[in-house]
Every structure is written in structure tokens, then in C-alpha cells.
Amino acid sequence: MQNQPLLLSSLLAHADRFHSATEIVSRTVEGPIHRHTYSDAARRARKLADALARRGITQSDRVATLAWNNFRHFEIEHAVTGMGAVWHAINPRLIPAQIAYIANHAEDRVLFLESSFLPLVEKLAADLKTVGLFVLMVDKAAMPSSGLPNLQCYEDFIESGDENFVWPEFDELSASSLFYTSGTTGNPKGVLYSHRSDILYSLSFSTAHSVGFSAQDTILPMTPMFHANGAWGLTYVAPMVGAKLVLPGPMLDPASVTALIDGEGVTIAAGVPVLYGKLLQYLEERGRGAGSLKRIIVAGSAPAPSMIEGFERLGVSVNHVWGMTETSPGGTSPQPPRRFVHLTPEEQLQRKTMQGQPTYGMDLKIVDETGAELPRDGKSSGRFMVRGPWVISAYYRDDKPLLNDGWFDTGDLAVFDQDNYLQLTDRAKDVIKSGGEWISSVDVENIAMGCPGVAEAAVIGIPHPKWEERPLLIVVPSAGAPANPSAILSFLDGKIAKWWMPDDVVFVEALTYGATGKVQKMELRRRFADHYSAKRIA
Amino acid sequence: MQNQPLLLSSLLAHADRFHSATEIVSRTVEGPIHRHTYSDAARRARKLADALARRGITQSDRVATLAWNNFRHFEIEHAVTGMGAVWHAINPRLIPAQIAYIANHAEDRVLFLESSFLPLVEKLAADLKTVGLFVLMVDKAAMPSSGLPNLQCYEDFIESGDENFVWPEFDELSASSLFYTSGTTGNPKGVLYSHRSDILYSLSFSTAHSVGFSAQDTILPMTPMFHANGAWGLTYVAPMVGAKLVLPGPMLDPASVTALIDGEGVTIAAGVPVLYGKLLQYLEERGRGAGSLKRIIVAGSAPAPSMIEGFERLGVSVNHVWGMTETSPGGTSPQPPRRFVHLTPEEQLQRKTMQGQPTYGMDLKIVDETGAELPRDGKSSGRFMVRGPWVISAYYRDDKPLLNDGWFDTGDLAVFDQDNYLQLTDRAKDVIKSGGEWISSVDVENIAMGCPGVAEAAVIGIPHPKWEERPLLIVVPSAGAPANPSAILSFLDGKIAKWWMPDDVVFVEALTYGATGKVQKMELRRRFADHYSAKRIA
């Protein structure tokens, strides 16, 4: 057999050759909708790669971006990886000191940035030790004056490259891109993907037993490209299958998202539950359907049953998948196993909130504290471990051994039921220990999310004089809903074990979500640490 | 990233772990239906691999089979490839001398055979120079007496292995299996697949933009496992996604196939057009639907429009794909490109008879006689060339350079239309040259197949005193239909160019199909070589 290396440059080359007229549609940070085709993007990516090569960027050099989802970000991703350099997508929501830290840690040589981030970068520039070139992702006409040294306009920069640039061939194990994941302690840690892992993951994600995509799809990644692997790999998958790609820029409010769905015929969107909650409410309030939208990919945290039911009423199927930056990020299939056809609708709904089964390539297990595999019996809960050809082996420039006998510890706790179906019960650090028993914050949150008047919910364990920890339910009420703790507790009553019942409900204006869509519980735990002891005293 | 090699042993291991209770259902050559699960098959494959290892079979040794599609064949396929040996599936329809030739050429060390092939193998045994062990794929109770030396019963043999056998890890470029393809001249040539090419092909075949399979599917491979790559890779795809697998044995008559569809809830079947033609007629004659069947994979040759329409009337979508043994065998996607949504139903139907667009990984082009790429303009016809990570680089034990600048010449002639959509116009050797112009036999056949009373059709070019060659239409009439040449020619009139009109129609009882479902035209050309010159004289 022939043995071409699996390289990311083949994705856009394939789309250019066989889906050349298919569109990439972007809402730019400046406002207007931009459209071009895979053929345009491929030509511009070749010019960009050549321009970078002329500036001395070579294999494995890191090239960073600070940008929302748009066509230039897509071109940079494919140009940088295609030429063998490493794309480092920086999360602009990190605090400035962390942005400087990771840019220096990665030794980024070039930084592409959108105009909205120019003030930030102007302030940071002196701290960015290795960046020798800044490229502002704007039209020539929109180029502002700036004190930033070595600042170029993207369109000028691209013009300096030759469209006849030929993608180089190299080892498929070469690094392709770098994403930092913010732990709860210490500095962010880098996850370095390879061309091989990206192609295998994208193939897996495209299989019909995973989410599955075709040229008939129009994909809207609401998850940012600076999250795990270029909007969860959707910026690879779209050219792989020839799907139309709709890049929403920074505007993820439900009105903007709905306008894109309606205007571009979006069939599948991808994002975290909190975005879908707002979208569902918006559609329901207007008494309208979901238009062309047929499926939503939900990840980051589990969708509440009420959200799944809401979308299904609108004819939208909910594809809940589990993953993390360290798994490229895909891990599980949203498709039901065969025997689920025999379950009642209620049982099927409950299964959709679970994390499910792995796609081929991924292996999953739970282990006890000695590392021994636990049975898949619906009862045993253990540390959730994964392995596979798109799972991390070590953090970037970190020589600490990461794997246990080849397996990566996700930091989650999980149970497998008798159908081998995975349910994450909690982050290991978020689980609540009350009177020697464990309480799953995730389960209580899921049920609370179904309570009328509750828009968002988080459950944390906080110190309790008698029980070690007790759960506290923190709620963002729906617009106009009264703050009524006893109504919410009555709603929970009978749906969870008595001793899982939160001892109190507090109301907040908003919850803070981390880069991967999970509620930042550490901050909540700090803020409400004294809640029960204070109450007791009062 | 982790870097596990892509090995076939991971397929059944994955199914065993996450789809353990899903069934493999076989109709045995002895008659009864056999059922077991992926868990059973995985355990028995491990025992079988251990039994083979105890008999001295090691990495890269060839182990042959002479068998129909059934559970033991499936176990052998996965045991042999999983342990690192090479599975050689012999086509029992080859003439005995060719079977001996390829078994010796491959240096097969073990031959597994079904009972129906015992008389054949008894006769051939003395010519099989390297086979040291014969294993008959039957229950102990069905073991016949035989003069064959070193003959063992499969179930006894499996009992000698340990179910705790651990699949070895080795280089993914290692050979996995060997299939001989019969050219029109000379001895059959071997196509040697690798673990990497098989896994990449199976992933590609499973993507939603290709055929796409999920755990909800029940797959019926009517194409034999001794054809390209284990029933076109379906015996890899099924455990990869956890689909139920229905193996039909040798009984492919429409009544047997319909009984399997109804009894097992088959959702997708795979085979060549001639089988589907009979199935469609059977269902239509009974005025019934297709039951659980939702999709059919059609390959080997293009389905006629009338067949596509017939199945679509029954609610079955026709997934026409192109491939050959040398391409593992998958090459093109059955999914329409985006813009086909704007075509009329007639135009869409016509596109479904075409070979379409490649799936990601495959690249396709047409070239002129100098090797220069021809434009994709709907007019230029050239040699159809392919490349990709599951395309052959050289025939087995054949040191002739096979590739042209990395591309494999399929031997077909093709045109790409303006949508980059592929149409094979003919085998290079089957094209008809009449008065200096080319006539596509495939086009005339497709239209003739739509004529009432025509069950099968072939068009060949035969010598003609004036025009060099002229087309002759050879027809197998439908049951009870009259042999009426002028009615058929009237039907063609106006549907094809005047000078493409066959000068005559002859009727035969049956056509002979080659291993890949294509009509054997060489034999027809010999038989009817004098048809026009004889007529002229008469």
C-alpha cells in the first residue's frame, strides 16, 4: 500500500480540489458578513504560508493567534499547520499576565491578532519576549495607527506571498498546534497536537457513529477556535467532508446566532450548554422553530434533561459528547447503543445526559485508588482514565510523567452502567463529601436546571460544622423569575436522595464559566465558604 | 500525543469491550442460522490465534481461507490479522489451477476451508506445496472422513488455544491480508493490504460523507469476504462501530436474502448490481416493500437508473460507490455534493449512476497519453488515476514499478464534469472504437437495462468490415419476456447518439460476472467475434 503521511495540509487541498465552490461565511469583528470559498481560502493560505516562510518561519516554529472564529483565523490555522509550523491559539479570556506567560512559554515568533485585541497587545508587547512580528487581521482600509512595533496589515502580509507555494511533506508525528489549558492551580499547561492525531481525531469525529458530517451540512462552531483544537476540530472536519462553514465571530447572543442559522441554513451547531440555554429560551419566547438547524453538538458539560427536551420539541437532536483539551477533544459517541431502542422515552432522555460510549480509537476505564480497573456494574465509581491515538502523552515542555501505564487520568469520577455507558459523576475536585458519603454535584445541577425559573445552576460542597461538607445550590434565575428557595427545594424533593438535598439556595446574577464551558467552582467555594457556619451563628 | 499503532486487533477488542452483546448472525453452508456475539467472537479469535501460534505460525506467515461469509471466516480473519500473520482469502470461483497457483505464490502455510470445498481441496492437495495444515470449518459432529493429510476440525483446533492470548503490538505498516485479482491476461496478481491502510480505509468508509455506519445498523455483506478486503472492509467496519453483522453464507438468491432482511432487521446490504436486480424483481413481484432495509451499497459496476428508481420507490436509498481491489476497495463517496440539491430529480438520478467524488484521503485525476492532467470540463476523457493511503503501491512479489509519479492507473477511462463529479466511461480495454470515434459500452448498457423485458445487458465492440468495430448488444431477457430485438432497438432510439446504436441484439441465457461483479466481456468478444462478418456473408 501507498503510505502518504497524514498531514493537515491535505484537508484544505482536498476541499480546494473537490468542494472548491463551497462557502466559508464569517461574521467579522467589524460587523459585516464576509464570504469566500474553499478555493479562495486555499489560495490565500498558500500565499500566507509562503509569506511566513519568507519571514523565516520554519518547521516547528510557533505562530500565535488572538482572534475569534472568522475566515482569516481559518486561513492562519491551515497555513501555519500546513507549512509545518505550530499554530498556538491563545484564549483571549485569560488574564493578561497569563497570556504573556504562555506566549513566552511557547516562544511564539509571530502573533496574529484581531483589532479588538490591539489595546491589550499594545500593553503586553514589552512582555512578549519572542514575538518579532505582529499581524493585524483587518482589511487595509481598517488599519489603525498604533505604537506597536513590527505591526503589519494581514492583507498586505498575504500579498507578499506566492500562491504557488507547495505544501511540504514531513513526518505525520510532527507537532501541528498548541493549546493551553488552565488548571485550577499554577500556570496554564500546553497540549501539543500532532498532524497524525488531528487527522485521526477528525476522521473519528466524522464517522456516522460519532457526530458525522457530510458535504450537505452547514456547520456553525459557536465554540471558539482558541478552545481545544480549533473549535473542537470542526475547522478540520469541515474541509475534510466539504461542509459549508459558518464562523460567528464574537457575537454569540441568541439573536445573532439565530440570524446566522436562518441566513446561512445552518444544519449543525456546536457549543456549551450555557449558550444553548439562551438560544432555546430565545426561540421559545418567540414561539418559533429552529429553522434549518437539525442537530446540536453539546460538550463542555452535560446538557440538562429540560434542555434536551426543549430542543427535541423543536425537531433538533442533541448530540452530547464528552471530551477535553487533552483528548483533542473527542472521546465519546453521541449515538445510542443498539439496545437503547428498547428503553422508554424517559430512560432514553436520561441516557442522553450521560457521556456514553467511546468512538473507535478511544479506550475508557475507571480505576480505584490502587489503579485497578473497576467493574462496569452501574455502581462502582472510580477515577476516569482514557487512552488513544489522540490523547495527550505529556504536557508541553513538562517532563513530569503524565500517564499511568499508558492511561491519562482525566481528573473526573465516573460510573459505567451495565450497558458500558459512561456517566461522569463529578470532577474529582468538585465531588461533595457529606457525612462520609459522596454527593454528585452534577446530578443535583441537572435536576435543578429543569426547575421553572432556574436559568443556570451550580452545586458546591462547602464546609459544614456537622457533616464535613454539605451541598449549596447556587442559582441564576430566569429573567423575571422570583428568587424563591423553597419552591426550588420542593421541586428537588423526591427527585434526589434526601441527604443529597442542598441545605440552602442562594441566587446570583451570573455564573463564571471556564474556557471549556464548565462553571468555575473554586471561586464559588471561596465566596460561599462560610455560608453554613455563618447561618448557624446567625 | 500518544502514538498507538493502528492495528486490526483493536477492532474486535473495541467491539468486545463496548458492544459485547451485539450479534454476529450467520447462515452456515450446512443450512442452519448460527448466532453469537462480539464477545464470543473475540474470545474465540484469541483462542484461534493462540492455537495458530502454538502450531508455529508467526508474524507475516500467510494463512489462507476457502469459505463463504460466516462467523468462522470472521473469526479467522480477525485472529490471523490480529496476531500479525497475513490472511489470504482465496476466491473459490477461480479455476483449480489458479487456486493452486496463488496458494503456492503466497506460500500459504495453513488452509481453512468450508466443507463444500473439501472435494476440491482433496484433488488439489498434492499441488499445494506449502500448506502443512488443513482446518475444516465445521462442528465436531459434522466432521467427515477424508483422505486429506493433516486435516483438523475447526472446533477441535480452537480448543487447543488459550483465550487469554494477548494481541501483540507491531508496526502498523505490517501486512494484514492478501487478495488476488484476476487480470484479463496472465496469472492473478496479489494485493497486499497493511494494518494502517485497512484502519484508515475503514474509518473513511464509516464517515457520514461516505456510506457511514453506526451501532444502530445491521449490515448484510452479500459481497463475499474473499472479494476485496473482507467483503469490502465491512467485516472491519462492523466491529469498529458496533453494528450487528449478518453473514449470508453462499445463499444469495432473493428469497434467502429477503428472509435474512426480514428475520434479522437488516438496515444496509452490500453487493453488485446483478444481485440487486434479482432482489428488486423478487420484491416487486410480491408487491411488497423492502422491510427494514434502508440503504444498499452498490459497487463493482454502476447501477442502472431503473434499478435506482425501483429501490427508491421502496424507500431504499442507493449508495453507489466506486472502488477496486487495488483501492482497498473504497474510492468514492455516495453522498451528493452541496449543489446537487438544485438539480431536477432526473438530473439527480443520472448523477447517482456516476462514480462521484472521492472521500477524504483519496485523490483522483484523469490524464492524457503523455500523463498530463486533463481538465474537469465534462468533455475531456482520459485514463483514470488514483492515489491515497489505501491505494496499492506494487503487486505482491512483483518488482515491476506500478505507479506513475505516485499515481495508480486504474485501467478505466473517465470524465469529470464541471462539478468535479466522476463518470467512468469504460474500461480502457472495453471501449468501442467505431469509425475513429469512441463509444461507451457502459452508457448503452445502462440505458438498455431500463428497457422492459431486459434483465441484464452487455455491450461489446466486435470487428466490423467497414467501421473497424461496431457495438453488439447482448441481453438476458426477464423471465417470460419475448426475445424481440427491434423492440429493444426502438427503445434505445433517441436515447443515444445514432452512431452508438448497436447494429444487432442477441439473446443469451446468462452473463458471466467476474470476481468484482463486472461482466466478463473478453469471453463475449471471443464468442461473438464473427457476428457482423458472418451476418454480412449470410
GROMACS .gro file of C-alpha atoms in nm, chain A residues 163-409:
model
  247
  163GLU     CA    1   0.003   3.141  -0.433
  164ASN     CA    2   0.212   2.868  -0.600
  165PHE     CA    3   0.358   2.769  -0.264
  166VAL     CA    4   0.368   2.387  -0.239
  167TRP     CA    5   0.281   2.224   0.092
  168PRO     CA    6   0.587   2.039   0.223
  169GLU     CA    7   0.579   1.672   0.312
  170PHE     CA    8   0.710   1.573   0.656
  171ASP     CA    9   0.664   1.323   0.939
  172GLU     CA   10   0.298   1.294   1.046
  173LEU     CA   11   0.411   1.285   1.410
  174SER     CA   12   0.525   1.647   1.378
  175ALA     CA   13   0.353   1.899   1.603
  176SER     CA   14   0.059   2.083   1.448
  177SER     CA   15  -0.088   2.308   1.714
  178LEU     CA   16  -0.068   2.408   2.077
  179PHE     CA   17  -0.350   2.489   2.318
  180TYR     CA   18  -0.305   2.581   2.681
  181THR     CA   19  -0.548   2.452   2.935
  182SER     CA   20  -0.593   2.642   3.259
  183GLY     CA   21  -0.574   2.421   3.559
  184THR     CA   22  -0.714   2.532   3.890
  185THR     CA   23  -0.368   2.586   4.029
  186GLY     CA   24  -0.043   2.703   3.879
  187ASN     CA   25   0.024   2.821   3.528
  188PRO     CA   26  -0.167   2.702   3.218
  189LYS     CA   27  -0.029   2.385   3.066
  190GLY     CA   28   0.023   2.327   2.693
  191VAL     CA   29  -0.132   2.044   2.496
  192LEU     CA   30   0.061   1.984   2.173
  193TYR     CA   31  -0.128   1.807   1.897
  194SER     CA   32   0.032   1.624   1.604
  195HIS     CA   33  -0.077   1.602   1.241
  196ARG     CA   34  -0.148   1.233   1.289
  197SER     CA   35  -0.359   1.282   1.600
  198ASP     CA   36  -0.556   1.562   1.436
  199ILE     CA   37  -0.636   1.364   1.121
  200LEU     CA   38  -0.731   1.051   1.313
  201TYR     CA   39  -0.948   1.251   1.552
  202SER     CA   40  -1.117   1.434   1.263
  203LEU     CA   41  -1.189   1.107   1.084
  204SER     CA   42  -1.331   0.962   1.403
  205PHE     CA   43  -1.549   1.270   1.468
  206SER     CA   44  -1.677   1.243   1.108
  207THR     CA   45  -1.790   0.882   1.137
  208ALA     CA   46  -2.164   0.823   1.141
  209HIS     CA   47  -2.131   0.651   1.479
  210SER     CA   48  -1.983   0.972   1.619
  211VAL     CA   49  -2.140   1.306   1.522
  212GLY     CA   50  -2.081   1.251   1.149
  213PHE     CA   51  -2.067   1.529   0.891
  214SER     CA   52  -2.123   1.544   0.517
  215ALA     CA   53  -2.100   1.796   0.234
  216GLN     CA   54  -2.472   1.860   0.287
  217ASP     CA   55  -2.403   2.003   0.634
  218THR     CA   56  -2.360   2.367   0.724
  219ILE     CA   57  -2.154   2.379   1.043
  220LEU     CA   58  -2.168   2.664   1.294
  221PRO     CA   59  -1.893   2.635   1.557
  222MET     CA   60  -2.003   2.858   1.846
  223THR     CA   61  -1.718   2.714   2.047
  224PRO     CA   62  -1.417   2.936   1.982
  225MET     CA   63  -1.124   2.830   1.767
  226PHE     CA   64  -0.897   2.907   2.062
  227HIS     CA   65  -1.064   2.624   2.254
  228ALA     CA   66  -0.947   2.268   2.218
  229ASN     CA   67  -0.809   2.208   1.870
  230GLY     CA   68  -0.967   2.475   1.651
  231ALA     CA   69  -1.330   2.472   1.766
  232TRP     CA   70  -1.319   2.105   1.864
  233GLY     CA   71  -1.164   2.015   1.530
  234LEU     CA   72  -1.461   2.146   1.330
  235THR     CA   73  -1.226   2.369   1.131
  236TYR     CA   74  -1.057   2.046   1.014
  237VAL     CA   75  -1.372   1.840   0.973
  238ALA     CA   76  -1.550   2.095   0.750
  239PRO     CA   77  -1.292   2.089   0.466
  240MET     CA   78  -1.246   1.713   0.516
  241VAL     CA   79  -1.608   1.647   0.418
  242GLY     CA   80  -1.676   1.961   0.213
  243ALA     CA   81  -1.931   2.107   0.452
  244LYS     CA   82  -2.015   2.476   0.446
  245LEU     CA   83  -1.858   2.654   0.743
  246VAL     CA   84  -2.020   2.946   0.926
  247LEU     CA   85  -1.785   3.132   1.162
  248PRO     CA   86  -1.977   3.357   1.403
  249GLY     CA   87  -1.706   3.594   1.527
  250PRO     CA   88  -1.754   3.713   1.885
  251MET     CA   89  -2.135   3.757   1.868
  252LEU     CA   90  -2.287   3.453   2.037
  253ASP     CA   91  -2.603   3.614   2.175
  254PRO     CA   92  -2.914   3.423   2.068
  255ALA     CA   93  -3.036   3.689   1.826
  256SER     CA   94  -2.705   3.689   1.635
  257VAL     CA   95  -2.686   3.311   1.635
  258THR     CA   96  -3.045   3.277   1.513
  259ALA     CA   97  -2.978   3.526   1.235
  260LEU     CA   98  -2.685   3.312   1.117
  261ILE     CA   99  -2.889   2.992   1.134
  262ASP     CA  100  -3.168   3.149   0.930
  263GLY     CA  101  -2.945   3.337   0.689
  264GLU     CA  102  -2.697   3.060   0.612
  265GLY     CA  103  -2.907   2.746   0.651
  266VAL     CA  104  -2.703   2.611   0.944
  267THR     CA  105  -2.778   2.240   0.999
  268ILE     CA  106  -2.548   2.172   1.292
  269ALA     CA  107  -2.411   2.396   1.567
  270ALA     CA  108  -2.151   2.323   1.834
  271GLY     CA  109  -2.118   2.482   2.176
  272VAL     CA  110  -2.152   2.457   2.552
  273PRO     CA  111  -2.485   2.420   2.737
  274VAL     CA  112  -2.500   2.777   2.864
  275LEU     CA  113  -2.513   2.910   2.505
  276TYR     CA  114  -2.785   2.665   2.407
  277GLY     CA  115  -2.989   2.753   2.714
  278LYS     CA  116  -3.008   3.111   2.599
  279LEU     CA  117  -3.079   3.011   2.239
  280LEU     CA  118  -3.361   2.778   2.341
  281GLN     CA  119  -3.522   3.043   2.558
  282TYR     CA  120  -3.498   3.293   2.271
  283LEU     CA  121  -3.662   3.057   2.022
  284GLU     CA  122  -3.933   2.954   2.268
  285GLU     CA  123  -4.018   3.310   2.368
  286ARG     CA  124  -4.078   3.388   2.001
  287GLY     CA  125  -4.289   3.077   1.955
  288ARG     CA  126  -4.079   2.980   1.660
  289GLY     CA  127  -3.892   2.670   1.544
  290ALA     CA  128  -3.520   2.620   1.496
  291GLY     CA  129  -3.526   2.681   1.120
  292SER     CA  130  -3.274   2.474   0.928
  293LEU     CA  131  -3.100   2.357   1.247
  294LYS     CA  132  -3.119   1.978   1.272
  295ARG     CA  133  -2.856   1.886   1.532
  296ILE     CA  134  -2.655   2.049   1.807
  297ILE     CA  135  -2.324   1.922   1.942
  298VAL     CA  136  -2.313   1.981   2.317
  299ALA     CA  137  -1.994   1.940   2.516
  300GLY     CA  138  -1.803   2.105   2.797
  301SER     CA  139  -2.060   1.991   3.049
  302ALA     CA  140  -2.369   1.773   3.034
  303PRO     CA  141  -2.693   1.921   2.899
  304ALA     CA  142  -2.983   1.922   3.144
  305PRO     CA  143  -3.278   1.696   3.052
  306SER     CA  144  -3.501   2.002   3.018
  307MET     CA  145  -3.270   2.145   2.753
  308ILE     CA  146  -3.262   1.819   2.560
  309GLU     CA  147  -3.643   1.801   2.568
  310GLY     CA  148  -3.673   2.163   2.464
  311PHE     CA  149  -3.458   2.118   2.154
  312GLU     CA  150  -3.619   1.787   2.065
  313ARG     CA  151  -3.961   1.961   2.072
  314LEU     CA  152  -3.819   2.189   1.803
  315GLY     CA  153  -3.700   1.892   1.596
  316VAL     CA  154  -3.334   1.940   1.686
  317SER     CA  155  -3.146   1.632   1.801
  318VAL     CA  156  -2.896   1.683   2.080
  319ASN     CA  157  -2.554   1.522   2.021
  320HIS     CA  158  -2.395   1.519   2.364
  321VAL     CA  159  -2.027   1.426   2.356
  322TRP     CA  160  -1.757   1.422   2.618
  323GLY     CA  161  -1.403   1.541   2.568
  324MET     CA  162  -1.130   1.768   2.698
  325THR     CA  163  -0.835   1.960   2.556
  326GLU     CA  164  -0.615   1.663   2.644
  327THR     CA  165  -0.826   1.436   2.418
  328SER     CA  166  -0.819   1.653   2.103
  329PRO     CA  167  -1.103   1.688   2.236
  330GLY     CA  168  -1.325   1.400   2.125
  331GLY     CA  169  -1.387   1.098   2.336
  332THR     CA  170  -1.739   0.964   2.319
  333SER     CA  171  -2.010   0.897   2.063
  334PRO     CA  172  -2.350   1.070   2.083
  335GLN     CA  173  -2.514   0.772   1.908
  336PRO     CA  174  -2.709   0.526   2.121
  337PRO     CA  175  -2.600   0.164   2.152
  338ARG     CA  176  -2.833  -0.089   1.989
  339ARG     CA  177  -3.026  -0.191   2.294
  340PHE     CA  178  -3.140   0.160   2.382
  341VAL     CA  179  -3.418   0.119   2.129
  342HIS     CA  180  -3.593  -0.090   2.396
  343LEU     CA  181  -3.581   0.184   2.660
  344THR     CA  182  -3.873   0.410   2.749
  345PRO     CA  183  -3.855   0.773   2.631
  346GLU     CA  184  -3.776   0.879   2.989
  347GLU     CA  185  -3.491   0.628   3.011
  348GLN     CA  186  -3.358   0.738   2.673
  349LEU     CA  187  -3.369   1.102   2.784
  350GLN     CA  188  -3.172   1.017   3.095
  351ARG     CA  189  -2.909   0.836   2.882
  352LYS     CA  190  -2.864   1.148   2.671
  353THR     CA  191  -2.736   1.337   2.974
  354MET     CA  192  -2.471   1.066   3.018
  355GLN     CA  193  -2.133   1.071   2.844
  356GLY     CA  194  -2.190   0.744   2.661
  357GLN     CA  195  -1.955   0.512   2.482
  358PRO     CA  196  -1.621   0.580   2.317
  359THR     CA  197  -1.580   0.608   1.945
  360TYR     CA  198  -1.339   0.356   1.794
  361GLY     CA  199  -0.981   0.450   1.883
  362MET     CA  200  -1.057   0.568   2.235
  363ASP     CA  201  -1.047   0.331   2.528
  364LEU     CA  202  -1.204   0.425   2.861
  365LYS     CA  203  -1.193   0.271   3.207
  366ILE     CA  204  -1.246   0.353   3.573
  367VAL     CA  205  -0.997   0.260   3.840
  368ASP     CA  206  -0.977   0.253   4.216
  369GLU     CA  207  -0.709   0.432   4.417
  370THR     CA  208  -0.463   0.146   4.351
  371GLY     CA  209  -0.508   0.177   3.976
  372ALA     CA  210  -0.703  -0.148   3.943
  373GLU     CA  211  -0.985  -0.143   3.688
  374LEU     CA  212  -1.332  -0.130   3.846
  375PRO     CA  213  -1.630  -0.327   3.718
  376ARG     CA  214  -1.887  -0.180   3.481
  377ASP     CA  215  -2.181  -0.250   3.706
  378GLY     CA  216  -2.370   0.077   3.739
  379LYS     CA  217  -2.245   0.117   4.097
  380SER     CA  218  -1.867   0.130   4.115
  381SER     CA  219  -1.735   0.484   4.087
  382GLY     CA  220  -1.370   0.550   4.013
  383ARG     CA  221  -1.114   0.774   3.851
  384PHE     CA  222  -1.195   0.803   3.483
  385MET     CA  223  -0.894   0.711   3.264
  386VAL     CA  224  -0.857   0.729   2.885
  387ARG     CA  225  -0.611   0.632   2.615
  388GLY     CA  226  -0.599   0.650   2.238
  389PRO     CA  227  -0.409   0.794   1.942
  390TRP     CA  228  -0.545   1.146   2.004
  391VAL     CA  229  -0.489   1.151   2.381
  392ILE     CA  230  -0.207   1.351   2.540
  393SER     CA  231   0.112   1.176   2.649
  394ALA     CA  232   0.279   1.471   2.825
  395TYR     CA  233   0.221   1.844   2.867
  396TYR     CA  234   0.430   2.073   2.650
  397ARG     CA  235   0.777   2.127   2.790
  398ASP     CA  236   0.683   1.947   3.107
  399ASP     CA  237   0.896   1.647   3.193
  400LYS     CA  238   0.664   1.515   3.463
  401PRO     CA  239   0.546   1.166   3.367
  402LEU     CA  240   0.176   1.206   3.295
  403LEU     CA  241   0.046   0.861   3.208
  404ASN     CA  242  -0.025   0.567   3.435
  405ASP     CA  243   0.065   0.254   3.242
  406GLY     CA  244  -0.030   0.433   2.920
  407TRP     CA  245  -0.355   0.583   3.052
  408PHE     CA  246  -0.434   0.951   3.109
  409ASP     CA  247  -0.620   1.042   3.429
   0.00000   0.00000   0.00000
